[in-house]
Every structure is written in C-alpha cells, then in structure tokens.
Amino acid sequence: MSAVKITNKIVYKNLDQLFKDSPREPLDSEKRWVIFSDLHMGDGGSTDDFRTNSELFVSALQDHYFDKNYKLFLNGDVEELQRYPLKKIVRHWTHVYELFAEFAKTDRLVKTIGNHDLELATLEEQPHGLKIHEGYRLGHREDDIFLFHGHQASKKYQQHNELVGFTLKYFANPLGIKNYSVSHSSVKQFKIEKKLYHYSSKRNIISVIGHTHRPLFESMDKMDRMKYKIDQLCREHTEKKGDRASIEESIIAYKNELKKYHKENEGLNVLNMIYHDIFHIPCLFNSGTVIGKRGMTCLEIDDKQIRLVHWFDKKLSKKYLKQTGYAPERLGESDFYRMVINEEPLDYIFTRIKFLS
C-alpha cells in the first residue's frame, strides 16, 4: 500500500471517530443556521486580521442574524492563539464575546476548535463560558451534515502546529507580518479539500469546513461556480427566459470576472479541478472566511435550503452594486450589503450525493 493511501486511511479513521463522537442535532424547519469560520481574532493591533471586517461582522450578527432568529455556528479559528495571548484577545474584543454570549443565552450558539485555537481544548473554562466542540452534526432526516474545521484532514499540519505557532508569535508579530496559513497555498488547499471530498462522498454525507479560507458550494470553488453560472445564463438566453438584454449583460460581467480571476491565479491548475471523479458530487462545502480582502462569506441553512452568502462593505468593494447579474441586499441604512451567491434545497443535494457517489 502506498504512503498516500496509508495516510488517507489514517485520516478517514480519525474522521470516522470524530463523526461518531460529535453531537447530533436534528434540523428543525423553524430553526435557521448561519455558519462562519476563520475569524482569527487578535489583539486589535496592525497585524490583527480580524480588525478590517470586524464592524461588518458585528453588524451582520447583531442587525441581521440575531434579529432573524438564526443559530450561530463558529467553525474554528475564531481566536488567533498562535499569535496572541487569549487575555489580550478577549480584552480587546469584549463586545464581540458579549454578542456571542447573547446567542448562547437562547441556545443559539455552537463553537468548534480549529488549528489556530487548539489551545482552547486545554482550558477548564472557555471565554465567557462558551462551550466548545471539535465536531458537530446536523441531522436532515436520516442524512448528516458534518461540521468541523478541516485541519483534521492534514496529519502533517497537526503534527507541526506548535512550530507554526512559535514562528508566528515570535517572528511574524514583531516584524508586522500578517497571518500566513494553509489559505495562502492553493496546492495545500486543494490537497485538503480533495481528501475531505472523497471522504464525504464515500460516507454519503455533506461536510462543512473552514480552514482553507476558500468558499466552496457543492464542492465547487469560485472559478467552477462562475463557469456553471455562465452556462446557465446562456441556456436561459437561448430559451428566452427573462429579459435577454439583462442576461447578456450578466454573461459579459461573469465572463470578465472569470478572466480576471483566472489571470490572478495563472499557473495554479489545481484551481480548475473538481477532485477527479467521474461524477461531480456536491458533498463538500466551505463557509470561507471572515477576514477576506473584499468582505466575508458564510453559509446559511434556512427552511431546508443551504446558501453561500457574501457580505461586503461598499467602501471596499462596489463592483456588485455597479454590475448587473447580482442582487445585493442592503443592511438597513448602513454601507454593508448581503448577497446570495448560490442556493439549493438540501433534499436535492442529498439525492445527488446518494445516486452519484
């Protein structure tokens, strides 16, 4: 047996145990979920990645998700403990923890650990008394949505986690270098996603991860999603569904964005692969990150639908307001906007997983 197969076998065994040990909560039609990951909260200083989108994040939670009775799922790397002491993080972002506590008071908060906040697992008491898990399951009838951070798929990364933390804390911080992680390596991203994709397809489950900072919907990244969207719009144009002029403008907008994205990632062929299966199986989802350059992404589960959502500040990005084909929703009178990128019924996704796996 090759080294790769042995490693995968070990990873699958560990994930099976994590799945078995994870609490399972049935999806209630009256409950809504929002899933965020990778906040990387620091001390509020210049190297704190969370600082840029912190106001956007707090406003989205406070003025949208809390008021609309969503249950909040924080899927790992909430605190950046590889760079900052927990006391400094809690002291600077007290108002954020207080908001988390408001969700927790009404049993509307679930929090898991990631590789950058593994230290939390050793504490007798969590910040503001919040409970923490390594994995969690949402039950959709007999099917499972398995939520965990995703670093569990990288045995090597777990082994060297302390060394990474030492480097960040004592070299990167003093030099003012911002966070470097697996999210900066497309090759590492792809390897982790590929393992989790095959694991999920073999187990006939949906896995929801963070870790790589790359939003995934139905196992597709941004490039693949845009290609499918262009194909769909071309079909609508041919079948004369809707306003053809508006459809044409949308095709051009998506095409230009795809060209730009491809140019920015030139040479990284892994970005254009769907994990080498005969059939594309929609079993892997990623909520992305709160610390994106153009805003933050999350996943919502509402009324048996799952959707990928992009939140942005118009001061930082106005392209979705200028181009057709997008339908951003303004948050009150603020400069913040919520935009649904993709949405599908869970029944439809699980049916495809069962028949195609």
Tab-separated table of C-alpha atoms in Angstrom:
chain	number	residue	atom	x	y	z
A	1	MET	CA	0.000	0.000	0.000
A	2	SER	CA	1.395	3.446	-0.952
A	3	ALA	CA	2.227	6.124	1.634
A	4	VAL	CA	-0.620	8.296	0.313
A	5	LYS	CA	-3.184	5.502	0.741
A	6	ILE	CA	-1.902	4.758	4.252
A	7	THR	CA	-2.145	8.456	5.200
A	8	ASN	CA	-5.664	8.714	3.770
A	9	LYS	CA	-6.704	5.574	5.637
A	10	ILE	CA	-5.493	7.114	8.912
A	11	VAL	CA	-7.256	10.417	8.152
A	12	TYR	CA	-10.514	8.590	7.306
A	13	LYS	CA	-10.294	6.562	10.512
A	14	ASN	CA	-9.788	9.724	12.585
A	15	LEU	CA	-12.661	11.475	10.808
A	16	ASP	CA	-14.934	8.472	11.383
A	17	GLN	CA	-14.159	8.658	15.099
A	18	LEU	CA	-14.766	12.429	15.121
A	19	PHE	CA	-18.071	11.897	13.305
A	20	LYS	CA	-19.110	9.269	15.849
A	21	ASP	CA	-18.134	11.472	18.824
A	22	SER	CA	-19.817	14.626	17.506
A	23	PRO	CA	-23.179	15.666	18.980
A	24	ARG	CA	-26.092	15.369	16.527
A	25	GLU	CA	-28.868	17.930	16.421
A	26	PRO	CA	-31.875	17.415	14.127
A	27	LEU	CA	-32.535	20.217	11.654
A	28	ASP	CA	-35.749	21.893	12.713
A	29	SER	CA	-37.753	23.652	9.999
A	30	GLU	CA	-38.256	26.539	12.419
A	31	LYS	CA	-34.518	26.968	13.058
A	32	ARG	CA	-32.137	28.924	10.879
A	33	TRP	CA	-28.365	28.458	10.946
A	34	VAL	CA	-25.515	30.712	9.868
A	35	ILE	CA	-22.000	29.255	9.688
A	36	PHE	CA	-18.869	31.410	9.932
A	37	SER	CA	-15.269	30.279	10.297
A	38	ASP	CA	-11.758	31.714	10.467
A	39	LEU	CA	-12.200	34.999	12.300
A	40	HIS	CA	-8.591	34.891	13.574
A	41	MET	CA	-9.351	37.469	16.270
A	42	GLY	CA	-6.190	39.121	17.603
A	43	ASP	CA	-5.296	41.990	19.899
A	44	GLY	CA	-6.745	44.761	17.727
A	45	GLY	CA	-3.305	45.887	16.524
A	46	SER	CA	-1.973	46.363	12.998
A	47	THR	CA	-1.355	42.629	12.457
A	48	ASP	CA	-4.831	41.607	13.641
A	49	ASP	CA	-6.537	40.231	10.509
A	50	PHE	CA	-9.989	40.388	12.096
A	51	ARG	CA	-9.843	44.155	12.544
A	52	THR	CA	-10.614	45.045	8.889
A	53	ASN	CA	-14.010	43.290	8.730
A	54	SER	CA	-14.863	43.393	12.447
A	55	GLU	CA	-17.533	46.091	12.092
A	56	LEU	CA	-19.086	44.277	9.137
A	57	PHE	CA	-19.130	41.002	11.101
A	58	VAL	CA	-20.663	42.529	14.233
A	59	SER	CA	-23.312	44.415	12.235
A	60	ALA	CA	-24.284	41.270	10.285
A	61	LEU	CA	-24.666	39.269	13.512
A	62	GLN	CA	-26.393	41.979	15.509
A	63	ASP	CA	-28.684	43.567	12.933
A	64	HIS	CA	-29.451	40.587	10.703
A	65	TYR	CA	-28.827	37.121	12.130
A	66	PHE	CA	-29.728	37.764	15.764
A	67	ASP	CA	-32.909	39.659	14.904
A	68	LYS	CA	-33.955	36.984	12.392
A	69	ASN	CA	-33.506	34.234	14.990
A	70	TYR	CA	-30.552	32.468	13.360
A	71	LYS	CA	-28.455	29.985	15.300
A	72	LEU	CA	-24.762	30.902	15.065
A	73	PHE	CA	-22.136	28.266	14.233
A	74	LEU	CA	-18.487	29.339	14.634
A	75	ASN	CA	-16.470	26.660	12.851
A	76	GLY	CA	-12.925	27.020	14.172
A	77	ASP	CA	-10.040	29.506	14.228
A	78	VAL	CA	-12.215	32.052	15.991
A	79	GLU	CA	-9.259	33.164	18.125
A	80	GLU	CA	-5.737	33.579	16.722
A	81	LEU	CA	-3.941	31.903	19.621
A	82	GLN	CA	-0.824	31.125	17.625
A	83	ARG	CA	-0.002	34.846	17.672
A	84	TYR	CA	-1.742	36.437	20.638
A	85	PRO	CA	-2.475	35.591	24.298
A	86	LEU	CA	-6.127	34.795	24.913
A	87	LYS	CA	-6.393	37.510	27.580
A	88	LYS	CA	-5.469	40.233	25.089
A	89	ILE	CA	-7.930	38.900	22.502
A	90	VAL	CA	-10.814	38.729	24.988
A	91	ARG	CA	-9.992	42.150	26.438
A	92	HIS	CA	-9.931	43.932	23.076
A	93	TRP	CA	-12.937	42.163	21.517
A	94	THR	CA	-15.132	42.077	24.633
A	95	HIS	CA	-18.139	43.424	22.708
A	96	VAL	CA	-17.844	40.541	20.210
A	97	TYR	CA	-17.788	37.943	23.002
A	98	GLU	CA	-20.758	39.656	24.616
A	99	LEU	CA	-22.617	39.290	21.321
A	100	PHE	CA	-21.679	35.592	21.187
A	101	ALA	CA	-22.996	35.274	24.730
A	102	GLU	CA	-26.334	36.795	23.660
A	103	PHE	CA	-26.709	33.995	21.092
A	104	ALA	CA	-25.663	31.434	23.719
A	105	LYS	CA	-28.275	32.646	26.243
A	106	THR	CA	-31.050	31.444	23.944
A	107	ASP	CA	-29.187	28.238	22.983
A	108	ARG	CA	-28.279	29.677	19.595
A	109	LEU	CA	-24.500	29.217	19.518
A	110	VAL	CA	-22.227	26.304	18.626
A	111	LYS	CA	-18.440	26.731	18.540
A	112	THR	CA	-15.765	24.324	17.299
A	113	ILE	CA	-11.982	24.486	17.516
A	114	GLY	CA	-9.523	24.928	14.665
A	115	ASN	CA	-5.772	24.546	14.379
A	116	HIS	CA	-5.125	28.200	15.355
A	117	ASP	CA	-7.153	27.951	18.571
A	118	LEU	CA	-6.391	24.370	19.637
A	119	GLU	CA	-5.225	25.727	22.978
A	120	LEU	CA	-8.882	26.240	23.913
A	121	ALA	CA	-9.290	22.466	24.240
A	122	THR	CA	-6.937	22.502	27.257
A	123	LEU	CA	-8.835	25.177	29.202
A	124	GLU	CA	-11.128	24.311	32.098
A	125	GLU	CA	-13.293	27.332	31.332
A	126	GLN	CA	-13.911	28.953	27.950
A	127	PRO	CA	-14.083	32.733	27.364
A	128	HIS	CA	-17.473	33.997	28.593
A	129	GLY	CA	-18.368	30.403	29.474
A	130	LEU	CA	-18.965	29.402	25.840
A	131	LYS	CA	-18.976	25.646	25.177
A	132	ILE	CA	-16.650	24.213	22.545
A	133	HIS	CA	-16.687	21.075	20.362
A	134	GLU	CA	-14.323	19.518	17.841
A	135	GLY	CA	-17.128	18.445	15.515
A	136	TYR	CA	-20.908	18.723	15.260
A	137	ARG	CA	-23.631	17.097	13.191
A	138	LEU	CA	-26.905	18.439	11.875
A	139	GLY	CA	-29.408	15.731	11.037
A	140	HIS	CA	-31.519	16.174	7.915
A	141	ARG	CA	-33.911	13.241	8.350
A	142	GLU	CA	-31.592	10.181	8.048
A	143	ASP	CA	-28.808	12.212	6.447
A	144	ASP	CA	-25.975	14.108	8.127
A	145	ILE	CA	-24.299	17.467	7.705
A	146	PHE	CA	-20.899	17.080	9.369
A	147	LEU	CA	-19.345	20.346	10.581
A	148	PHE	CA	-15.685	20.556	11.633
A	149	HIS	CA	-12.847	22.981	10.947
A	150	GLY	CA	-10.963	20.885	8.379
A	151	HIS	CA	-7.395	20.774	9.698
A	152	GLN	CA	-8.145	17.198	10.774
A	153	ALA	CA	-7.512	16.163	7.156
A	154	SER	CA	-3.878	17.248	7.378
A	155	LYS	CA	-1.966	14.956	9.712
A	156	LYS	CA	1.331	16.733	8.972
A	157	TYR	CA	-0.140	20.159	9.739
A	158	GLN	CA	-1.415	18.924	13.105
A	159	GLN	CA	1.996	17.491	13.974
A	160	HIS	CA	3.761	20.811	13.247
A	161	ASN	CA	1.079	23.080	14.709
A	162	GLU	CA	3.185	24.178	17.708
A	163	LEU	CA	6.144	25.074	15.489
A	164	VAL	CA	3.884	27.166	13.251
A	165	GLY	CA	2.520	28.976	16.304
A	166	PHE	CA	6.033	29.663	17.637
A	167	THR	CA	7.101	31.160	14.297
A	168	LEU	CA	4.043	33.395	14.061
A	169	LYS	CA	4.246	34.647	17.631
A	170	TYR	CA	7.977	35.329	17.923
A	171	PHE	CA	8.973	36.204	14.347
A	172	ALA	CA	5.941	37.325	12.326
A	173	ASN	CA	4.345	39.523	15.014
A	174	PRO	CA	7.435	41.629	15.847
A	175	LEU	CA	8.070	42.170	12.124
A	176	GLY	CA	4.466	43.249	11.489
A	177	ILE	CA	3.794	40.326	9.128
A	178	LYS	CA	0.134	39.368	8.783
A	179	ASN	CA	-1.202	35.841	9.127
A	180	TYR	CA	0.203	33.116	6.894
A	181	SER	CA	-1.542	29.767	6.809
A	182	VAL	CA	-2.663	26.970	4.518
A	183	SER	CA	-5.070	29.506	2.983
A	184	HIS	CA	-2.126	31.105	1.142
A	185	SER	CA	-1.172	27.893	-0.647
A	186	SER	CA	-3.537	26.728	-3.395
A	187	VAL	CA	-1.744	23.371	-3.593
A	188	LYS	CA	-2.271	22.715	0.131
A	189	GLN	CA	-5.862	23.942	-0.131
A	190	PHE	CA	-6.573	21.517	-2.924
A	191	LYS	CA	-4.950	18.531	-1.164
A	192	ILE	CA	-7.002	19.051	1.992
A	193	GLU	CA	-10.234	19.635	0.076
A	194	LYS	CA	-9.597	16.575	-2.088
A	195	LYS	CA	-9.199	14.301	0.941
A	196	LEU	CA	-12.370	15.644	2.531
A	197	TYR	CA	-14.266	15.492	-0.750
A	198	HIS	CA	-13.503	11.793	-1.206
A	199	TYR	CA	-14.162	11.031	2.449
A	200	SER	CA	-17.568	12.762	2.306
A	201	SER	CA	-18.575	11.138	-0.969
A	202	LYS	CA	-17.679	7.667	0.374
A	203	ARG	CA	-19.718	8.283	3.532
A	204	ASN	CA	-22.681	9.875	1.658
A	205	ILE	CA	-22.609	12.954	3.859
A	206	ILE	CA	-22.234	16.706	3.480
A	207	SER	CA	-19.078	18.039	5.132
A	208	VAL	CA	-18.887	21.720	6.039
A	209	ILE	CA	-15.388	23.015	6.743
A	210	GLY	CA	-13.358	26.219	7.042
A	211	HIS	CA	-9.540	26.188	7.344
A	212	THR	CA	-8.604	26.850	3.697
A	213	HIS	CA	-10.449	30.220	3.635
A	214	ARG	CA	-11.791	29.263	0.206
A	215	PRO	CA	-15.610	29.294	-0.123
A	216	LEU	CA	-16.961	26.074	-1.613
A	217	PHE	CA	-20.536	25.345	-2.603
A	218	GLU	CA	-21.416	21.823	-3.790
A	219	SER	CA	-17.664	21.049	-3.967
A	220	MET	CA	-17.058	23.908	-6.411
A	221	ASP	CA	-14.794	26.924	-5.939
A	222	LYS	CA	-15.351	30.387	-7.399
A	223	MET	CA	-13.987	29.573	-10.849
A	224	ASP	CA	-16.125	26.462	-11.279
A	225	ARG	CA	-19.227	28.252	-9.973
A	226	MET	CA	-18.798	31.093	-12.468
A	227	LYS	CA	-18.433	28.641	-15.364
A	228	TYR	CA	-21.661	26.899	-14.370
A	229	LYS	CA	-23.404	30.262	-13.989
A	230	ILE	CA	-22.340	31.378	-17.477
A	231	ASP	CA	-23.577	28.085	-18.913
A	232	GLN	CA	-26.910	28.511	-17.119
A	233	LEU	CA	-27.322	32.077	-18.404
A	234	CYS	CA	-26.522	31.008	-21.975
A	235	ARG	CA	-29.243	28.366	-21.686
A	236	GLU	CA	-31.713	30.957	-20.358
A	237	HIS	CA	-30.814	33.294	-23.224
A	238	THR	CA	-31.392	30.544	-25.793
A	239	GLU	CA	-34.715	29.553	-24.227
A	240	LYS	CA	-35.718	33.239	-23.997
A	241	LYS	CA	-36.278	33.124	-20.249
A	242	GLY	CA	-36.408	36.661	-18.837
A	243	ASP	CA	-35.008	39.867	-20.301
A	244	ARG	CA	-32.414	38.877	-22.907
A	245	ALA	CA	-30.548	42.209	-22.749
A	246	SER	CA	-30.132	41.830	-18.985
A	247	ILE	CA	-28.990	38.203	-19.424
A	248	GLU	CA	-26.405	39.317	-21.998
A	249	GLU	CA	-25.042	41.947	-19.587
A	250	SER	CA	-24.811	39.314	-16.852
A	251	ILE	CA	-22.913	36.902	-19.126
A	252	ILE	CA	-20.410	39.624	-20.009
A	253	ALA	CA	-19.986	40.570	-16.341
A	254	TYR	CA	-19.360	36.965	-15.261
A	255	LYS	CA	-17.052	36.360	-18.225
A	256	ASN	CA	-14.919	39.409	-17.382
A	257	GLU	CA	-14.769	38.416	-13.723
A	258	LEU	CA	-13.762	34.869	-14.669
A	259	LYS	CA	-10.982	36.143	-16.951
A	260	LYS	CA	-9.690	38.422	-14.193
A	261	TYR	CA	-9.783	35.613	-11.614
A	262	HIS	CA	-8.007	33.234	-13.994
A	263	LYS	CA	-5.287	35.814	-14.705
A	264	GLU	CA	-4.725	36.489	-10.997
A	265	ASN	CA	-4.278	32.733	-10.396
A	266	GLU	CA	-2.394	31.902	-13.590
A	267	GLY	CA	-0.352	28.723	-13.357
A	268	LEU	CA	-2.325	27.265	-10.454
A	269	ASN	CA	-4.019	24.452	-12.369
A	270	VAL	CA	-5.492	22.913	-9.216
A	271	LEU	CA	-7.994	25.777	-9.133
A	272	ASN	CA	-9.725	24.292	-12.148
A	273	MET	CA	-10.146	20.732	-10.950
A	274	ILE	CA	-13.150	19.040	-9.374
A	275	TYR	CA	-11.276	16.330	-7.487
A	276	HIS	CA	-11.002	13.815	-10.366
A	277	ASP	CA	-14.327	11.991	-10.007
A	278	ILE	CA	-16.347	10.608	-12.906
A	279	PHE	CA	-19.339	12.461	-11.484
A	280	HIS	CA	-19.292	15.769	-9.679
A	281	ILE	CA	-20.611	15.033	-6.177
A	282	PRO	CA	-21.919	18.042	-4.173
A	283	CYS	CA	-20.684	16.791	-0.797
A	284	LEU	CA	-18.137	19.434	0.312
A	285	PHE	CA	-18.954	22.956	1.463
A	286	ASN	CA	-16.731	25.660	2.928
A	287	SER	CA	-18.014	28.805	4.616
A	288	GLY	CA	-14.878	30.693	3.559
A	289	THR	CA	-13.537	33.305	5.971
A	290	VAL	CA	-14.434	36.467	7.855
A	291	ILE	CA	-11.069	38.060	7.009
A	292	GLY	CA	-11.412	38.272	3.214
A	293	LYS	CA	-9.988	41.269	1.348
A	294	ARG	CA	-13.344	42.067	-0.273
A	295	GLY	CA	-15.620	41.173	2.621
A	296	MET	CA	-16.616	37.913	4.284
A	297	THR	CA	-18.510	34.775	3.336
A	298	CYS	CA	-20.711	32.386	5.271
A	299	LEU	CA	-23.184	29.554	4.767
A	300	GLU	CA	-26.839	29.771	5.726
A	301	ILE	CA	-29.257	26.888	6.285
A	302	ASP	CA	-32.850	28.048	6.244
A	303	ASP	CA	-36.093	26.202	5.501
A	304	LYS	CA	-34.182	23.116	4.265
A	305	GLN	CA	-32.179	25.280	1.840
A	306	ILE	CA	-28.428	25.868	2.009
A	307	ARG	CA	-26.886	29.004	0.547
A	308	LEU	CA	-23.478	30.632	0.183
A	309	VAL	CA	-23.584	34.312	1.136
A	310	HIS	CA	-21.110	37.142	0.572
A	311	TRP	CA	-21.153	40.187	2.855
A	312	PHE	CA	-19.306	43.317	1.779
A	313	ASP	CA	-18.721	46.963	2.640
A	314	LYS	CA	-19.348	49.252	-0.320
A	315	LYS	CA	-16.409	51.400	0.827
A	316	LEU	CA	-14.129	48.464	-0.012
A	317	SER	CA	-15.965	46.899	-2.969
A	318	LYS	CA	-18.642	48.415	-5.212
A	319	LYS	CA	-18.490	46.034	-8.178
A	320	TYR	CA	-21.613	44.102	-7.128
A	321	LEU	CA	-23.553	47.369	-6.988
A	322	LYS	CA	-22.391	48.510	-10.425
A	323	GLN	CA	-22.779	45.286	-12.436
A	324	THR	CA	-25.955	43.501	-13.441
A	325	GLY	CA	-26.457	39.845	-12.550
A	326	TYR	CA	-26.109	40.472	-8.826
A	327	ALA	CA	-28.802	41.278	-6.275
A	328	PRO	CA	-27.186	42.637	-3.104
A	329	GLU	CA	-29.459	43.423	-0.158
A	330	ARG	CA	-28.577	46.473	1.940
A	331	LEU	CA	-28.352	46.111	5.723
A	332	GLY	CA	-30.590	48.917	6.985
A	333	GLU	CA	-29.072	52.342	6.308
A	334	SER	CA	-25.500	51.069	6.605
A	335	ASP	CA	-22.820	50.678	3.925
A	336	PHE	CA	-22.979	46.901	4.364
A	337	TYR	CA	-24.598	44.518	1.886
A	338	ARG	CA	-25.572	40.843	1.864
A	339	MET	CA	-25.553	38.920	-1.419
A	340	VAL	CA	-26.613	35.316	-2.055
A	341	ILE	CA	-24.099	33.631	-4.374
A	342	ASN	CA	-25.625	30.135	-4.591
A	343	GLU	CA	-28.637	28.353	-3.123
A	344	GLU	CA	-30.031	24.808	-3.365
A	345	PRO	CA	-32.515	22.588	-1.442
A	346	LEU	CA	-30.848	20.052	0.871
A	347	ASP	CA	-33.137	17.295	-0.447
A	348	TYR	CA	-31.828	17.881	-3.969
A	349	ILE	CA	-28.191	17.864	-2.808
A	350	PHE	CA	-28.535	14.655	-0.775
A	351	THR	CA	-30.351	12.949	-3.660
A	352	ARG	CA	-27.428	13.720	-5.961
A	353	ILE	CA	-24.922	12.521	-3.354
A	354	LYS	CA	-26.758	9.190	-2.936
A	355	PHE	CA	-27.114	8.455	-6.647
A	356	LEU	CA	-23.713	9.740	-7.804
A	357	SER	CA	-21.400	8.518	-5.008
